[in-house]
Coordinates of C-alpha atoms and ligand atoms in Angstrom, one line a residue:
X15 CA 4.2 -19.7 -9.5
X16 CA 7.6 -21.4 -8.5
X17 CA 8.0 -24.3 -6.2
X18 CA 8.6 -22.2 -3.1
X19 CA 5.5 -20.3 -3.6
X20 CA 3.5 -23.5 -4.1
X21 CA 4.8 -24.9 -1.0
X22 CA 4.0 -21.8 0.9
X23 CA 0.6 -21.8 -0.4
X24 CA 0.1 -25.4 0.7
X25 CA 1.4 -24.7 4.1
X26 CA -1.0 -21.8 4.4
X27 CA -3.9 -23.9 3.3
X28 CA -3.0 -26.3 6.1
X29 CA -2.9 -23.8 8.6
X30 CA -6.3 -22.4 7.6
X31 CA -7.9 -25.9 7.9
X32 CA -6.3 -26.3 11.3
X33 CA -7.5 -22.9 12.4
X34 CA -10.9 -23.6 11.1
X35 CA -11.3 -26.9 13.0
X36 CA -10.0 -25.3 16.1
X37 CA -12.5 -22.5 15.9
X38 CA -15.2 -25.1 15.5
X39 CA -14.1 -27.1 18.6
X40 CA -13.9 -24.1 20.5
X41 CA -17.4 -22.9 19.6
X42 CA -18.7 -26.4 20.6
X43 CA -17.0 -26.4 23.9
X44 CA -18.2 -23.0 24.8
X45 CA -21.7 -23.9 23.7
X46 CA -21.6 -27.2 25.9
X47 CA -20.4 -25.2 28.9
X48 CA -23.1 -22.6 28.3
X49 CA -25.8 -25.1 28.4
X50 CA -24.3 -26.8 31.5
X51 CA -24.3 -23.6 33.4
X52 CA -27.6 -22.7 32.0
X53 CA -29.2 -25.9 33.3
X54 CA -27.4 -25.5 36.5
X55 CA -29.0 -22.0 37.2
X56 CA -32.3 -23.5 36.1
X57 CA -33.5 -25.2 39.3
X58 CA -34.9 -28.7 38.6
X59 CA -36.4 -31.2 40.7
X60 CA -33.1 -32.5 42.0
X61 CA -31.9 -29.3 43.2
X62 CA -32.5 -27.2 46.3
X63 CA -32.0 -23.6 46.6
X64 CA -29.7 -22.5 49.4
X65 CA -32.7 -20.9 51.4
X66 CA -34.7 -24.0 50.9
X67 CA -32.0 -26.0 52.4
X68 CA -31.7 -23.7 55.4
X69 CA -35.5 -24.0 55.9
X70 CA -35.4 -27.8 55.7
X71 CA -32.5 -27.8 58.3
X72 CA -34.5 -25.7 60.5
X73 CA -37.5 -27.8 60.1
X74 CA -35.5 -30.8 61.0
X75 CA -36.1 -32.5 57.7
X76 CA -32.7 -33.0 56.7
X77 CA -30.8 -36.4 57.3
X78 CA -27.5 -35.6 55.9
X79 CA -25.3 -33.0 54.0
X80 CA -22.4 -34.3 52.3
X81 CA -19.7 -31.8 51.1
X82 CA -16.5 -32.3 49.2
X83 CA -13.6 -30.2 50.0
X84 CA -13.0 -27.7 47.4
X85 CA -16.5 -28.0 46.0
X86 CA -19.4 -25.7 46.3
X87 CA -22.0 -28.3 45.7
X88 CA -23.4 -30.2 48.6
X89 CA -25.4 -33.4 48.4
X90 CA -28.4 -33.2 50.6
X91 CA -30.6 -36.3 51.8
X92 CA -33.9 -35.3 53.1
X93 CA -35.7 -37.5 55.6
X94 CA -38.1 -39.8 53.9
X95 CA -36.8 -39.0 50.4
X96 CA -35.2 -41.5 48.4
X97 CA -33.3 -39.3 46.1
X98 CA -30.4 -37.2 46.9
X99 CA -30.6 -33.5 46.0
X100 CA -27.8 -31.1 45.3
X101 CA -27.5 -27.6 46.6
X102 CA -25.1 -24.9 45.7
X103 CA -23.5 -23.5 48.8
X104 CA -22.5 -19.8 48.3
X105 CA -19.9 -19.8 51.0
X106 CA -18.8 -23.1 52.5
X107 CA -17.2 -21.7 55.6
X108 CA -20.2 -19.8 56.7
X109 CA -22.4 -22.8 55.8
X110 CA -20.4 -25.2 57.9
X111 CA -20.5 -22.8 60.9
X112 CA -24.2 -22.4 60.5
X113 CA -24.7 -26.1 60.4
X114 CA -22.5 -26.6 63.5
X115 CA -24.6 -24.0 65.3
X116 CA -27.9 -25.7 64.1
X117 CA -26.5 -29.0 65.4
X118 CA -25.7 -27.5 68.8
X119 CA -29.1 -26.0 68.9
X120 CA -30.4 -29.6 68.8
X121 CA -31.2 -30.1 65.1
X122 CA -30.2 -33.6 64.1
X123 CA -28.5 -34.3 60.9
X124 CA -25.3 -35.6 59.6
X125 CA -22.6 -33.4 58.3
X126 CA -20.2 -35.2 56.2
X127 CA -17.0 -33.8 54.7
X128 CA -15.1 -35.7 52.1
X129 CA -11.6 -35.2 50.8
X130 CA -11.4 -34.2 47.1
X131 CA -11.3 -37.0 44.6
X132 CA -8.0 -36.4 42.8
X133 CA -9.2 -37.6 39.5
X134 CA -12.4 -35.4 39.6
X135 CA -10.3 -32.5 40.7
X136 CA -7.8 -32.7 37.8
X137 CA -10.4 -33.3 35.2
X138 CA -12.5 -30.5 36.3
X139 CA -9.5 -28.2 36.5
X140 CA -8.5 -29.3 33.0
X141 CA -12.0 -28.9 31.7
X142 CA -12.2 -25.3 33.0
X143 CA -8.9 -24.5 31.6
X144 CA -9.8 -25.9 28.2
X145 CA -11.0 -22.8 26.5
X146 CA -8.0 -20.9 27.8
X147 CA -5.6 -23.4 26.4
X148 CA -7.4 -23.5 23.1
X149 CA -7.5 -19.7 23.0
X150 CA -3.7 -19.7 23.5
X151 CA -3.2 -22.2 20.8
X152 CA -5.4 -20.2 18.5
X153 CA -3.6 -17.0 19.2
X154 CA -0.1 -18.6 18.6
X155 CA -1.3 -20.1 15.4
X156 CA -2.8 -16.8 14.3
X157 CA 0.5 -15.0 15.0
X158 CA 2.3 -17.5 13.1
X159 CA 0.0 -17.0 10.1
X160 CA 0.4 -13.4 10.4
X161 CA 4.1 -13.9 10.2
X162 CA 5.3 -13.0 13.6
X163 CA 7.9 -15.8 13.1
X164 CA 9.7 -15.3 9.9
X165 CA 7.7 -13.6 7.3
X166 CA 10.5 -11.7 5.6
X167 CA 11.2 -14.0 2.7
X168 CA 14.9 -14.6 2.2
X169 CA 15.7 -15.5 -1.2
X170 CA 19.1 -16.7 -0.8
X171 CA 21.8 -15.6 -3.1
X172 CA 21.8 -18.8 -5.1
X173 CA 18.3 -18.6 -6.1
X174 CA 18.4 -15.0 -7.0
X175 CA 21.8 -15.2 -8.7
X176 CA 20.3 -17.7 -11.3
X177 CA 17.1 -15.9 -11.5
X178 CA 16.5 -12.2 -12.2
X179 CA 19.1 -10.0 -13.9
X180 CA 19.0 -6.7 -15.7
X181 CA 18.4 -8.6 -18.9
X182 CA 14.9 -9.6 -17.5
X183 CA 14.0 -6.1 -17.2
X184 CA 13.0 -4.4 -20.5
X185 CA 13.3 -0.7 -21.2
X186 CA 14.1 1.5 -18.2
X187 CA 17.5 2.0 -19.5
X188 CA 18.1 5.2 -17.5
X189 CA 16.8 3.7 -14.4
X190 CA 19.0 0.6 -14.9
X191 CA 21.9 2.9 -15.3
X192 CA 21.4 4.5 -11.8
X193 CA 21.1 1.1 -10.3
X194 CA 24.5 -0.1 -11.6
X195 CA 26.2 2.1 -9.0
X196 CA 24.2 0.3 -6.1
X197 CA 25.2 -3.1 -7.6
X198 CA 28.8 -2.1 -7.6
X199 CA 28.6 -1.0 -4.1
X200 CA 26.9 -4.2 -3.0
X201 CA 29.7 -6.3 -4.8
X202 CA 32.6 -4.2 -3.6
X203 CA 31.8 -2.1 -0.5
X204 CA 35.4 -1.8 0.6
X205 CA 36.3 0.1 -2.4
X206 CA 33.7 2.7 -1.9
X207 CA 34.4 2.9 1.9
X208 CA 38.1 3.4 1.4
X209 CA 37.3 6.3 -0.8
X210 CA 35.0 7.6 1.7
X211 CA 32.2 7.7 -0.7
X212 CA 28.6 7.9 0.6
X213 CA 26.3 5.4 -1.0
X214 CA 22.5 5.9 -0.8
X215 CA 21.1 3.8 1.8
X216 CA 17.5 4.1 0.8
X217 CA 16.2 4.3 -2.6
X218 CA 12.6 5.0 -3.4
X219 CA 11.1 3.5 -6.4
X220 CA 8.0 5.4 -7.5
X221 CA 5.5 4.1 -10.0
X222 CA 2.2 2.5 -10.7
X223 CA 1.7 -1.0 -9.7
X224 CA 3.1 -3.4 -12.3
X225 CA 5.6 -1.1 -13.8
X226 CA 8.4 -3.4 -12.7
X227 CA 9.6 -2.0 -9.3
X228 CA 9.8 -5.4 -7.6
X229 CA 11.5 -6.7 -10.7
X230 CA 14.1 -4.1 -10.7
X231 CA 14.8 -4.6 -6.9
X232 CA 15.2 -8.4 -7.6
X233 CA 17.4 -7.7 -10.6
X234 CA 19.8 -5.5 -8.4
X235 CA 20.1 -8.4 -5.9
X236 CA 20.6 -10.9 -8.8
X237 CA 23.2 -8.8 -10.4
X238 CA 25.0 -8.2 -7.1
X239 CA 24.6 -11.8 -6.1
X240 CA 23.3 -10.9 -2.7
X241 CA 20.3 -12.0 -0.9
X242 CA 17.0 -10.2 -1.3
X243 CA 14.6 -9.8 1.7
X244 CA 11.3 -8.5 0.9
X245 CA 8.3 -7.3 2.8
X246 CA 5.2 -5.3 2.1
X247 CA 4.1 -2.2 4.0
X248 CA 0.6 -3.5 4.0
X249 CA 1.7 -6.5 6.0
X250 CA 2.7 -4.2 8.9
X251 CA -0.7 -2.5 9.3
X252 CA -2.7 -5.6 9.3
X253 CA -1.0 -6.7 12.4
X254 CA -1.7 -6.5 16.1
X255 CA -0.8 -3.3 18.1
X256 CA 2.9 -3.0 18.7
X257 CA 4.0 -5.8 16.3
X258 CA 4.9 -3.5 13.4
X259 CA 7.8 -1.9 15.1
X260 CA 9.2 -5.1 16.3
X261 CA 8.7 -6.7 12.8
X262 CA 10.8 -3.8 11.4
X263 CA 13.5 -4.4 14.1
X264 CA 13.6 -8.2 13.3
X265 CA 13.8 -7.4 9.5
X266 CA 16.9 -5.3 10.0
X267 CA 18.4 -7.7 12.4
X268 CA 18.1 -10.4 9.8
X269 CA 19.5 -8.2 7.2
X270 CA 22.5 -7.4 9.3
X271 CA 23.2 -10.9 9.8
X272 CA 23.3 -11.9 6.1
X273 CA 24.7 -8.5 4.8
X274 CA 25.6 -7.6 2.1
X275 CA 21.9 -7.7 1.2
X276 CA 19.0 -5.9 -0.2
X277 CA 15.9 -5.1 1.8
X278 CA 12.7 -4.5 -0.4
X279 CA 9.8 -2.8 1.2
X280 CA 6.7 -2.9 -1.1
X281 CA 4.0 -0.4 -0.5
X282 CA 5.9 1.7 1.9
X283 CA 3.2 4.3 2.0
X284 CA 1.2 1.8 4.2
X285 CA 3.7 2.5 7.0
X286 CA 5.3 5.7 5.8
X287 CA 2.4 8.0 5.5
X288 CA 2.6 11.3 7.1
X289 CA 2.5 11.2 10.8
X290 CA -0.3 13.0 12.6
X291 CA -1.1 13.4 16.2
X292 CA -4.3 11.3 16.2
X293 CA -4.5 8.1 18.0
X294 CA -5.6 4.5 17.0
X295 CA -4.3 2.9 13.9
X296 CA -2.4 6.1 13.1
X297 CA -0.3 6.0 16.2
X298 CA 0.4 2.3 15.6
X299 CA 1.7 3.2 12.2
X300 CA 3.7 5.9 13.8
X301 CA 5.5 3.4 16.0
X302 CA 6.3 1.2 12.9
X303 CA 7.4 4.4 11.1
X304 CA 9.6 5.6 14.0
X305 CA 11.3 2.2 14.1
X306 CA 12.0 2.3 10.4
X307 CA 13.6 5.7 10.8
X308 CA 15.7 4.5 13.7
X309 CA 16.8 1.5 11.7
X310 CA 17.8 3.6 8.7
X311 CA 19.7 5.9 10.9
X312 CA 21.5 3.0 12.8
X313 CA 23.4 1.5 10.0
X314 CA 27.2 1.1 10.4
X315 CA 29.5 1.9 7.7
X316 CA 30.6 -1.7 7.6
X317 CA 27.1 -2.9 7.0
X318 CA 26.4 -3.2 3.4
X319 CA 22.6 -3.1 3.3
X320 CA 20.5 -1.2 0.8
X321 CA 16.9 -0.6 1.4
X322 CA 14.8 -0.2 -1.6
X323 CA 11.1 0.8 -1.2
X324 CA 8.3 1.1 -3.6
X325 CA 5.3 3.4 -3.7
X326 CA 2.9 4.9 -6.0
X327 CA 2.2 7.9 -3.8
X328 CA 5.6 9.4 -3.0
X329 CA 3.7 12.7 -2.1
X330 CA 1.9 10.8 0.7
X331 CA 5.2 9.9 2.5
X332 CA 6.2 11.4 5.8
X333 CA 9.0 14.0 5.0
X334 CA 11.1 12.4 7.7
X335 CA 11.5 9.3 5.4
X336 CA 13.0 11.4 2.6
X337 CA 15.7 13.1 4.7
X338 CA 19.4 12.5 3.8
X339 CA 20.7 9.2 5.0
X340 CA 17.1 7.7 4.5
X341 CA 15.3 7.4 1.3
X342 CA 17.2 10.3 -0.2
X343 CA 17.3 9.1 -3.8
X344 CA 14.2 8.7 -5.9
X345 CA 13.8 6.8 -9.0
X346 CA 10.5 7.3 -10.9
X347 CA 9.5 4.5 -13.2
X348 CA 6.9 5.6 -15.6
X349 CA 4.6 3.6 -17.9
X350 CA 6.6 2.1 -20.8
X351 CA 6.6 4.0 -24.2
X352 CA 6.1 2.1 -27.5
X353 CA 9.8 1.0 -27.6
X354 CA 9.6 -0.2 -24.0
X355 CA 6.4 -2.0 -24.6
X356 CA 7.9 -3.9 -27.4
X357 CA 11.0 -4.9 -25.4
X358 CA 8.9 -6.1 -22.6
X359 CA 6.7 -8.1 -25.0
X360 CA 9.9 -9.6 -26.3
X361 CA 11.2 -10.8 -23.0
X362 CA 7.8 -12.4 -22.2
X363 CA 7.6 -13.9 -25.6
X364 CA 10.8 -15.8 -25.1
X365 CA 9.5 -19.2 -23.8
X366 CA 6.3 -19.1 -26.1
X367 CA 5.7 -20.4 -29.5
X368 CA 4.3 -18.0 -32.0
X369 CA 2.9 -18.1 -35.4
X370 CA 4.6 -16.5 -38.3
X371 CA 1.9 -13.7 -38.5
X372 CA 2.6 -12.4 -34.9
X373 CA 4.1 -9.0 -35.0
X374 CA 5.1 -7.8 -31.5
X375 CA 5.7 -4.3 -32.7
X376 CA 2.2 -3.8 -33.7
X377 CA 0.9 -5.1 -30.4
X378 CA 3.1 -2.6 -28.7
X379 CA 1.5 0.2 -30.8
X380 CA -1.9 -0.9 -29.7
X381 CA -1.2 -1.0 -26.0
X382 CA -0.6 2.7 -24.9
X383 CA -1.1 3.0 -21.1
X384 CA -0.4 -0.7 -20.4
X385 CA 2.1 -1.5 -17.7
X386 CA 4.7 -4.2 -17.9
X387 CA 2.6 -6.4 -15.8
X388 CA -0.4 -5.9 -18.2
X389 CA 1.8 -7.0 -21.1
X390 CA 3.1 -10.0 -19.5
X391 CA -0.5 -10.8 -18.7
X392 CA -1.5 -10.4 -22.4
X393 CA 1.0 -12.9 -23.7
X394 CA 0.1 -15.3 -20.9
X395 CA -3.6 -15.0 -21.7
X396 CA -2.7 -15.4 -25.4
X397 CA -1.0 -18.8 -24.7
X398 CA -4.1 -19.9 -22.7
X399 CA -6.4 -18.9 -25.5
X400 CA -4.2 -20.6 -28.2
X401 CA -4.1 -23.8 -25.9
X402 CA -8.0 -23.8 -25.7
X403 CA -8.3 -23.3 -29.4
X404 CA -5.8 -26.0 -29.9
X405 CA -3.6 -24.0 -32.0
X406 CA 0.0 -25.2 -32.8
X407 CA 1.4 -21.8 -31.8
X408 CA 0.0 -18.5 -30.6
X409 CA -1.6 -16.7 -33.5
X410 CA -2.1 -13.0 -34.0
X411 CA -5.9 -13.6 -33.4
X412 CA -5.1 -15.2 -30.0
X413 CA -3.1 -12.2 -29.0
X414 CA -5.8 -9.7 -30.2
X415 CA -8.4 -11.6 -28.2
X416 CA -6.0 -11.6 -25.2
X417 CA -5.6 -7.8 -25.6
X418 CA -9.4 -7.4 -25.6
X419 CA -9.7 -9.6 -22.5
X420 CA -7.2 -7.7 -20.6
X421 CA -8.4 -4.4 -21.8
X422 CA -11.9 -5.2 -20.5
X423 CA -10.3 -5.8 -17.1
X424 CA -8.3 -2.5 -17.4
X425 CA -11.5 -0.7 -18.5
X426 CA -13.1 -1.6 -15.3
X427 CA -10.2 0.1 -13.5
X428 CA -10.6 2.9 -16.1
X429 CA -7.1 2.7 -17.2
X430 CA -7.5 2.3 -20.9
X431 CA -7.2 5.3 -23.1
X432 CA -9.8 5.5 -25.9
X433 CA -8.6 7.0 -29.3
X434 CA -10.7 10.0 -28.7
X435 CA -9.1 10.7 -25.4
X436 CA -5.7 10.1 -26.9
X437 CA -6.3 12.8 -29.6
X438 CA -7.6 15.2 -27.0
X439 CA -4.5 14.7 -24.9
X440 CA -2.2 14.9 -28.0
X441 CA -3.8 18.3 -28.9
X442 CA -3.7 19.5 -25.3
X443 CA -0.1 18.8 -24.8
X444 CA 0.9 19.9 -28.3
X445 CA -0.9 23.1 -27.3
X446 CA 1.3 23.6 -24.3
X447 CA 4.4 22.9 -26.3
X448 CA 3.6 25.1 -29.2
X449 CA 2.5 28.0 -27.1
X450 CA 5.7 27.7 -24.9
X451 CA 8.0 27.6 -28.0
X452 CA 6.6 31.1 -28.9
X453 CA 7.4 32.6 -25.5
X454 CA 10.9 33.7 -24.6
X455 CA 10.8 32.6 -21.2
X456 CA 9.0 29.3 -21.7
X457 CA 11.0 27.9 -24.6
X458 CA 12.9 25.1 -23.0
X459 CA 10.6 22.3 -23.8
X460 CA 12.4 19.1 -22.9
X461 CA 9.9 16.4 -23.7
X462 CA 6.1 16.1 -24.6
X463 CA 4.2 13.0 -23.8
X464 CA 0.8 11.6 -24.0
X465 CA 1.6 8.7 -21.7
X466 CA -0.4 9.2 -18.5
X467 CA 1.4 10.1 -15.4
X468 CA -0.4 10.2 -12.1
X469 CA -3.7 11.8 -12.7
X470 CA -2.6 13.7 -15.7
X471 CA -3.3 12.3 -19.1
X472 CA 0.0 13.5 -20.5
X473 CA 2.7 16.0 -19.7
X474 CA 5.0 18.7 -21.2
X475 CA 8.4 18.8 -19.5
X476 CA 10.6 21.8 -19.4
X477 CA 14.3 21.9 -18.9
X478 CA 15.0 23.2 -15.5
X479 CA 16.8 26.5 -15.6
X480 CA 19.7 27.3 -13.6
X481 CA 18.9 28.2 -10.1
X482 CA 17.2 31.5 -10.0
X483 CA 16.5 33.9 -7.2
X484 CA 13.9 36.0 -8.8
X485 CA 11.1 35.4 -11.2
X486 CA 10.1 38.4 -13.4
X487 CA 6.7 39.7 -14.0
X488 CA 7.2 38.7 -17.6
X489 CA 8.1 35.2 -16.8
X490 CA 4.9 34.8 -14.6
X491 CA 2.8 36.2 -17.3
X492 CA 4.3 33.9 -19.9
X493 CA 4.0 30.9 -17.7
X494 CA 0.3 31.5 -17.4
X495 CA 0.0 31.7 -21.1
X496 CA 1.9 28.4 -21.5
X497 CA -0.4 26.8 -18.9
X498 CA -3.5 28.0 -20.9
X499 CA -2.0 26.5 -24.1
X500 CA -3.6 23.1 -23.4
X501 CA -7.0 24.4 -23.0
X502 CA -6.7 26.9 -25.8
X503 CA -5.8 24.0 -28.4
X504 CA -8.7 22.0 -27.3
X505 CA -11.1 24.8 -27.8
X506 CA -9.7 25.7 -31.1
X507 CA -9.1 22.3 -32.8
X508 CA -11.9 20.2 -31.1
X509 CA -14.2 23.1 -30.4
X510 CA -14.9 21.6 -27.1
X511 CA -13.1 21.9 -23.8
X512 CA -12.2 19.1 -21.1
X513 CA -11.5 18.7 -17.5
X514 CA -8.0 17.7 -18.6
X515 CA -7.0 21.5 -18.1
X516 CA -8.2 21.8 -14.5
X517 CA -4.7 21.5 -13.0
X518 CA -3.3 23.9 -15.5
X519 CA -6.0 26.6 -14.7
X520 CA -5.6 25.9 -11.0
X521 CA -1.8 26.6 -11.2
X522 CA -2.4 29.7 -13.4
X523 CA -4.9 31.2 -11.1
X524 CA -2.5 30.7 -8.2
X525 CA 0.2 32.6 -10.2
X526 CA -2.3 35.4 -10.9
X527 CA -3.4 35.7 -7.3
X528 CA 0.1 35.7 -6.1
X529 CA 1.1 38.5 -8.6
X530 CA -1.7 40.7 -7.1
X531 CA -1.8 40.0 -3.6
X532 CA 1.7 38.9 -2.7
X533 CA 4.3 40.6 -5.2
X534 CA 2.4 43.7 -5.6
X535 CA 2.5 43.5 -9.4
X536 CA -0.9 45.1 -10.0
X537 CA -0.9 48.3 -11.9
X538 CA -4.0 49.8 -10.0
X539 CA -3.6 48.3 -6.6
X540 CA 0.1 49.0 -6.2
X541 CA 2.6 47.2 -4.1
X542 CA 0.6 45.4 -1.4
X543 CA 0.7 42.2 0.3
X544 CA -2.4 40.4 1.6
X545 CA -2.1 37.3 3.3
X546 CA -5.7 35.8 3.6
X547 CA -4.3 32.3 4.6
X548 CA -2.8 33.7 7.7
X549 CA -5.5 36.2 8.6
X550 CA -8.8 35.6 6.9
X551 CA -10.1 39.0 8.1
X552 CA -7.3 41.0 6.4
X553 CA -9.3 41.3 3.2
X554 CA -12.4 42.3 5.3
X555 CA -10.3 45.0 6.8
X556 CA -9.4 46.4 3.5
X557 CA -13.0 46.6 2.5
X558 CA -15.3 45.1 0.0
X559 CA -14.3 47.3 -2.9
X560 CA -10.7 46.3 -2.5
X561 CA -11.7 42.6 -2.6
X562 CA -13.6 43.2 -5.8
X563 CA -10.6 45.0 -7.3
X564 CA -8.4 42.1 -6.5
X565 CA -10.8 39.6 -8.2
X566 CA -11.1 41.9 -11.2
X567 CA -7.3 42.1 -11.6
X568 CA -6.8 38.4 -11.2
X569 CA -9.5 37.7 -13.9
X570 CA -7.9 40.3 -16.2
X571 CA -4.5 38.4 -16.0
X572 CA -6.1 35.0 -16.7
X573 CA -8.3 36.2 -19.5
X574 CA -5.3 37.9 -21.1
X575 CA -3.2 34.7 -20.7
X576 CA -6.1 32.7 -22.3
X577 CA -6.5 35.1 -25.2
X578 CA -2.8 35.2 -25.9
X579 CA -2.6 31.4 -25.9
X580 CA -5.4 31.2 -28.3
X581 CA -3.8 33.7 -30.6
X582 CA -0.6 31.8 -30.6
X583 CA -2.4 28.5 -31.4
X584 CA -4.3 30.1 -34.3
X585 CA -1.0 31.6 -35.7
X586 CA 0.8 28.1 -35.4
X587 CA -2.0 25.8 -36.2
X588 CA 0.0 24.0 -38.9
X589 CA 2.8 23.3 -36.3
X590 CA 0.3 22.2 -33.7
X591 CA -1.2 19.7 -36.0
X592 CA 2.3 18.2 -36.8
X593 CA 3.2 17.9 -33.2
X594 CA -0.2 16.4 -32.2
X595 CA 0.2 13.9 -35.1
X596 CA 3.7 12.9 -33.9
X597 CA 2.5 12.5 -30.4
X598 CA -0.3 10.2 -31.6
X599 CA 2.3 8.2 -33.4
X600 CA 5.2 8.2 -30.9
X601 CA 3.5 9.1 -27.7
X602 CA 6.8 10.8 -26.6
X603 CA 8.7 13.4 -28.3
X604 CA 12.1 14.7 -27.2
X605 CA 13.4 18.2 -27.3
X606 CA 15.2 17.6 -30.6
X607 CA 12.2 16.0 -32.3
X608 CA 10.0 18.9 -31.2
X609 CA 12.5 21.5 -32.5
X610 CA 12.6 19.8 -35.8
X611 CA 8.8 19.6 -36.1
X612 CA 8.3 23.3 -35.4
X613 CA 11.1 24.4 -37.8
Ligands
ADP29 P1 5.6 -3.5 -9.3 O1 6.5 -3.9 -8.2 O2 6.0 -2.1 -9.9 O3 4.2 -3.5 -9.0 P2 6.4 -5.9 -10.7 O4 7.9 -5.7 -10.6 O5 5.9 -6.7 -9.6 O6 5.7 -4.4 -10.6 O7 6.0 -6.3 -12.0 C1 5.1 -7.4 -12.3 C2 5.5 -8.2 -13.5 O8 5.4 -7.5 -14.7 C3 6.9 -8.6 -13.5 O9 7.1 -9.8 -12.8 C4 7.1 -8.8 -15.0 O10 6.9 -10.1 -15.4 C5 6.4 -7.8 -15.6 N1 7.1 -6.5 -16.0 C6 6.9 -5.3 -15.4 N2 7.8 -4.3 -15.9 C7 8.6 -5.1 -16.6 C8 9.8 -4.8 -17.5 N3 10.3 -3.5 -17.6 N4 10.4 -5.7 -18.1 C9 10.0 -7.0 -18.1 N5 9.0 -7.4 -17.5 C10 8.1 -6.5 -16.8
ZN30 ZN1 -2.2 20.6 -19.4

């Protein structure tokens, strides 16, 4: 925690204490007032009900009635009674008229009207206003804490300049490369403008929490030596209705004042989720989102502002956010591979003292699936453990203990991959890759990895073919076989199957259905298109038998694909083992490495 954060924290604590005491005072006052009114409404000895007063007047028992202007309480003195009584008069005007009438009718009593006592009046007014005043103070304070005032934190150029640079960001070389262009633009906007070059206004950083999205945004600001304004999307939704939009406006106003600068919006999915027409919290979000869209569109060419936004769920974002001129560039930040992990460990090891036996490389090997934040956390924990154990430097044992400690935390979030799971993933992905390599249309394997991505435990990536207008039947069939490769390898090698293939099977089934019902590729059913999505009764119209036939055809396609995949796996078992081995060792293998392995 740096100084600034500490101060913020202190300030916040003070505000909380103030807020707490105000709440207590207010509750006390409300309680007092409640009891006072309660005792008022509870007629005691000293009080007369209005009807009683009228009766006493009629009976001629009243000696005097004393009223104060502006007050509804009258003091009543009854004949022969020492004590004065009070009585609440519902309508003073009507009461005075009635009294005058009674007087004229011959009832004898004194009716006194006293001018208001200024002091009493002021204090009673104040007293009645007190809750309101307190409430206003409370609300103001609350707003302040919510950050209505100035929540966008400006790290001015000086602090950022000395702080984060690209050197503080380990790995992520490709991502950094893309960022250099943005840094150049922030440093030298005129050059780009003169050339008429369009620079991305918005860049979406996608990746799990802790993978370094904030870090990279700060590094861009640091490299370009421009201020960095940050804000979190979740701050917007916590707020009162209507505030989100105005906060967005203020954020951009501030940015325009200090431009060139960087705006960083963390958790943008909190405001930028898909719009829908329902009301309530959603419509509040819509306002905020709409304002964001307006601001993104309203940039002038002479404003050098780049908006970076981070999310772990890009698929949730409203499509409007991703249109050209808005967040039209996307950089995905994955989990670090072994080399990346070692580099991250090295950076965070800089200011720490290690014993000779410490080998960061072997720690990197043991921490598959860990994020940069997890790794930083491990070294910090290790330093704490070493201090507690009174070691002179951090030992390997301290680090192992720290890994265990952090792992337990991660296991609770089910983010740690066991050896068994790793093996299963390795064979599953190797299965996809090997089967693909035997299929003419699926050969272009670009990368195979057992580093989890999203919900998937690993992935096999293909080089994207040049733009194509048509997909042939053969290609569709082979795609299904490639998709079945994961499941087939699991079955043959481990003699068990897992849920890891569920997405593969879903995709394959989709292809099979499309082949039969959309592209008319069935031998027996012929060229026919059935759109059950648009018209659920279309299939009924064609008859039960037809539906059965479709089902049978789809099943045949899928069964054939699975059988072919299994055959290919059996035929290439040695290569499969090699690739799986390599995956377990390196986690990621490139196209070239893959080709070498299957030679
Ligand atoms: P995110 O914004 O993606 O949630 P952060 O940028 O806040 O992640 O990362 C949290 C911390 O983890 C960083 O402050 C840094 O200490 C560490 N970290 C994450 N990725 C890296 C990296 N690539 N290199 C160095 N440190 C990293
Ligand atoms: Zn798969």
